[in-house]
Amino acid sequence: MEFGDLINYNNGSEFTPINTSISSLNCGGYNYCVNEGIYKAYFKTSSGGSEVVKYTNNESISYTISKLQYTRRDGSQQDLISNSLNVNGIPIENNFVYPAVFGFGFNLSFKYENTRLKEELILQNFSILPKPGNQMGNNPELSLELVIRMD
């Protein structure tokens, strides 16, 4: 038997459909947010600085966008592709997208789903990835580094 995602949440007095649309109303120090669901998500327009995305449920987790790099499979070495750039993010339905945050064609999206906030690195084309250095060995991993703060 398979079950789908939750579609309703208890707002304290009744069960209400989860609204995954990103809004600019009542966002408590952030520019955009989703306040109606089993968790809340907050987004700053600017990708520069710290704690640009925040997830709250019983606890709070904040994300700072750091860098994109190749990592050797054994974790012993990294090869930097790009540090994050300061760009302005835009809400698109239930996604908050930071376009070209690691350079042209490298978009980072935070997708508000009913039960989780999902980060997605979206490449315009696979060919925009630079070739990893020889020191990275065979088949290095592509690593997105987010600095995480838990409260």
XYZ file of C-alpha atoms in Angstrom:
151
model
C 0.000 0.000 0.000
C 1.311 3.450 -0.883
C 0.303 6.767 0.655
C 0.713 10.273 -0.779
C 1.899 13.431 0.952
C -0.212 15.152 3.549
C -2.693 17.574 2.028
C -4.121 19.114 5.231
C -2.722 20.377 8.524
C -4.257 21.253 11.876
C -4.114 25.031 12.338
C -5.093 24.723 16.001
C -8.837 24.619 15.555
C -9.480 22.684 12.344
C -7.873 20.822 9.473
C -7.036 23.146 6.582
C -5.545 22.459 3.132
C -1.802 23.127 2.990
C -1.088 26.249 0.964
C 2.350 25.903 -0.643
C 2.273 29.320 -2.356
C 5.066 31.696 -1.366
C 3.824 35.047 -0.056
C 5.325 38.376 1.059
C 2.860 38.817 3.967
C 3.797 38.441 7.666
C 7.284 37.067 7.066
C 8.981 38.267 10.268
C 12.228 39.820 8.999
C 12.292 37.838 5.750
C 11.006 39.040 2.380
C 8.946 35.952 1.493
C 7.481 32.986 3.351
C 5.016 30.132 3.556
C 3.144 30.298 6.861
C 0.370 27.749 6.348
C 1.406 24.132 6.625
C 3.006 21.605 8.941
C 6.184 23.726 8.810
C 7.045 27.316 7.907
C 9.680 28.519 5.425
C 11.214 31.981 5.093
C 13.304 33.455 2.273
C 15.435 36.588 1.930
C 15.486 38.203 -1.493
C 19.285 38.592 -1.453
C 21.359 35.410 -1.495
C 24.309 37.278 0.080
C 24.795 37.210 3.806
C 23.804 34.611 6.330
C 20.619 32.696 7.070
C 18.979 33.479 3.716
C 16.529 30.566 4.042
C 14.895 29.418 7.258
C 12.807 26.311 8.021
C 10.798 26.137 11.238
C 8.739 23.372 12.743
C 9.406 22.570 16.383
C 12.972 23.767 15.813
C 14.519 26.254 13.431
C 17.108 25.518 10.729
C 18.715 28.361 8.771
C 20.717 28.011 5.563
C 23.540 30.193 4.247
C 24.459 29.491 0.621
C 28.217 28.900 0.504
C 29.797 27.210 -2.516
C 29.635 24.649 -5.293
C 32.575 22.285 -5.681
C 33.798 18.886 -6.723
C 34.741 16.560 -3.878
C 36.856 13.420 -4.093
C 34.834 10.329 -3.255
C 36.944 9.763 -0.125
C 36.286 13.382 0.961
C 39.992 14.191 1.129
C 40.034 17.010 -1.430
C 37.789 19.668 -2.951
C 37.988 21.576 -6.228
C 36.035 24.854 -6.097
C 33.666 25.621 -8.968
C 32.278 28.848 -7.487
C 31.564 30.616 -4.243
C 27.988 31.849 -4.045
C 27.246 35.168 -5.701
C 24.925 37.834 -4.342
C 21.806 37.590 -6.526
C 18.140 38.424 -6.012
C 15.856 35.448 -5.600
C 12.354 35.228 -6.992
C 9.270 33.299 -5.869
C 7.706 31.063 -8.513
C 4.637 29.256 -7.153
C 6.025 26.971 -4.426
C 9.707 27.510 -5.398
C 12.071 30.242 -4.311
C 14.802 30.476 -6.956
C 18.198 32.152 -6.702
C 19.132 32.447 -10.411
C 22.801 32.267 -11.408
C 23.844 32.015 -7.746
C 27.018 30.137 -8.770
C 27.364 31.844 -12.164
C 25.406 31.782 -15.397
C 23.217 28.676 -15.701
C 23.552 27.560 -12.054
C 20.218 28.146 -10.281
C 19.441 27.113 -6.723
C 15.807 26.473 -5.857
C 14.169 25.824 -2.508
C 10.943 23.959 -3.150
C 8.188 24.061 -0.535
C 6.578 20.627 -0.526
C 3.807 19.537 1.838
C 6.151 17.660 4.168
C 9.651 19.008 3.405
C 11.688 21.917 2.086
C 13.778 20.577 -0.772
C 16.837 22.283 -2.238
C 17.531 21.691 -5.919
C 20.565 22.719 -7.944
C 19.330 23.318 -11.477
C 21.868 23.451 -14.308
C 20.851 25.129 -17.550
C 22.938 22.559 -19.386
C 25.296 19.836 -18.194
C 28.039 21.240 -20.445
C 28.382 24.383 -18.278
C 30.100 22.341 -15.566
C 33.853 22.897 -15.676
C 36.007 19.802 -15.955
C 37.333 18.740 -12.522
C 41.083 18.827 -11.982
C 43.110 15.634 -12.390
C 43.791 15.573 -8.636
C 40.097 14.779 -8.092
C 40.471 11.215 -9.383
C 37.769 9.293 -11.216
C 34.136 10.323 -10.800
C 34.319 13.114 -8.199
C 31.050 14.157 -6.573
C 29.385 17.503 -7.197
C 28.885 19.120 -3.772
C 26.607 21.983 -2.856
C 27.737 23.480 0.449
C 25.149 25.144 2.661
C 26.122 26.388 6.104
C 23.424 25.229 8.483
C 22.484 26.796 11.817
C 20.087 25.005 14.164
C 18.196 26.808 16.938
